[in-house]
Amino acid sequence: MTAGTRPTVVLGHVVTPTTSGTDGLLDIPSGAVAHTDGTILDVGDVQDVLARYPGALVEDHGDRFIVPGFVDAHVHYPQIGMIASPGLELLDWLERFTFPAEARFADDIHADRVADFFTDQLVDNGVTTACVYATVHPGSAEALFRQAQRKNLRVITGKVCMDRNAPDDLLDTPSSAVEDSVALLERWHGVGRLEYAITPRFAPTSSDAQLTALGELAASYPDVVVQTHLSENTAEIEQVRSLFPGTRDYTDVYDRVGLVRRRSVFGHGVHLSDRELRCLGQVEASVAHCPTSNFFLGSGMFGVARAQSVTGLRVGLGSDVGAGTSLSPLATLGSAYQASRMLGAPLGVGQLLRLATLGGAEALGVEASVGSLEAGKDADLVVLDPSGPQNSAMLRNRVDGAETLEEILFATMVLGDERAVARTVVAGV
Ligand SMILES: [Zn+2]
């Protein structure tokens, strides 16, 4: 603590996963979180924490819930304006809706306006950490970095790299992809809470030469996040098979060029084989589970329980807006539950909340800083108020009749959305 900085103590019903725990949640009904200068100092019972910080500013949220800031492990900010575009599967949906929307990001003013709106929406939804795709235009990543910096969000992003199978105005080349990525990385990586992510869109839109060049780039920056899509849709998998003859499977397309490693974040992974899951787990790579997107595009269902049984494999939650149908991690968890139920291995409330917080932080390799309410981590907090008047009457009615924490949190995931977020604290502010 800097001399003279007065801590803030936030009072409420504290619920958080913990780094040492597995699926269980730390549950402190009369709880408190003390923080100062953007860092959590202490978490515990209200009397104990207040006694340790006499003279602190006190922010009392009564019996509302205090949970960690949410982590969105996979989202496309340029697609926020085309969310809920109907009727197609992945590859046709990209052609018809996504690429035209992304082409508009050649205009820096447009990019800035959308980045501002998107980052405001993150805060409204309680998302304080996000791993985000920009577009092929370097200016689109610049715009998001600037807006995230202004709001002090923990954002990991990068310019999308693609040099084939997309409209001409959205293509780069192997060399320009590397040059533009390096320039952005050198400028923004490690500035405040920002990090760069090497971002090939997915194998169908990158030539072998581009993937190889990005693998070499990744080797030069061994600690940087790599994000891309993997095994989302069966037609996509067929396309990859024909574009990359001689590779063992889709995961191998990335692995053989060095893009599968710790902090490689693969969106979807719906149809991964056991071999592929093990390949990812061996290096502590991760999958961003995007259930609303998978339902919306009819892609299939990712088995969280199956993936988590693979040693080392990390799993986070992604909204995947604009194929995903909500930026709300609560709504996305409702869909994650339904996918897990359909696959016969239903997730419990503790497992679900963990996916959207500490699980996501682990998937992105930022679990030392965020994902749970623990001393030393960033003061990213969400105050949940599922019985507040801003929520739907259906949710309020259900929560009012609930008797256990599990019932209330579960109902908030199945019936709730950003309206249940009463307040978002981003790095203490
Ligand atoms: Zn995606």
PDB file of C-alpha atoms and ligand atoms in Angstrom, residues 74-76 79 90 93 133 201 228-229 232 267-268 290 293 319-323, ligand 1:
ATOM      1  CA  HIS A  74     -13.191 -15.569 -26.681  1.00  0.00           C
ATOM      2  CA  VAL A  75     -15.080 -12.670 -28.270  1.00  0.00           C
ATOM      3  CA  HIS A  76     -15.002 -10.620 -31.485  1.00  0.00           C
ATOM      4  CA  GLN A  79     -19.042  -8.365 -34.614  1.00  0.00           C
ATOM      5  CA  LEU A  90     -20.444 -21.075 -39.730  1.00  0.00           C
ATOM      6  CA  TRP A  93     -22.465 -16.964 -41.880  1.00  0.00           C
ATOM      7  CA  TYR A 133     -10.367 -10.653 -31.811  1.00  0.00           C
ATOM      8  CA  ARG A 201      -8.433 -16.274 -37.586  1.00  0.00           C
ATOM      9  CA  THR A 228      -7.477 -18.946 -33.014  1.00  0.00           C
ATOM     10  CA  HIS A 229     -10.453 -21.188 -33.781  1.00  0.00           C
ATOM     11  CA  GLU A 232     -15.961 -25.746 -34.422  1.00  0.00           C
ATOM     12  CA  GLY A 267     -12.111 -21.231 -29.584  1.00  0.00           C
ATOM     13  CA  HIS A 268     -14.727 -24.028 -29.569  1.00  0.00           C
ATOM     14  CA  CYS A 290     -18.624 -20.904 -26.429  1.00  0.00           C
ATOM     15  CA  SER A 293     -22.413 -19.593 -30.313  1.00  0.00           C
ATOM     16  CA  SER A 319     -19.271 -15.367 -25.393  1.00  0.00           C
ATOM     17  CA  ASP A 320     -18.072 -15.534 -29.023  1.00  0.00           C
ATOM     18  CA  VAL A 321     -20.215 -12.536 -29.898  1.00  0.00           C
ATOM     19  CA  GLY A 322     -21.350 -12.040 -32.750  1.00  0.00           C
ATOM     20  CA  ALA A 323     -22.082 -15.778 -33.231  1.00  0.00           C
TER      21      ALA A 323
HETATM   22 ZN    ZN B   1     -14.938 -16.809 -32.607  1.00  0.00          ZN
END
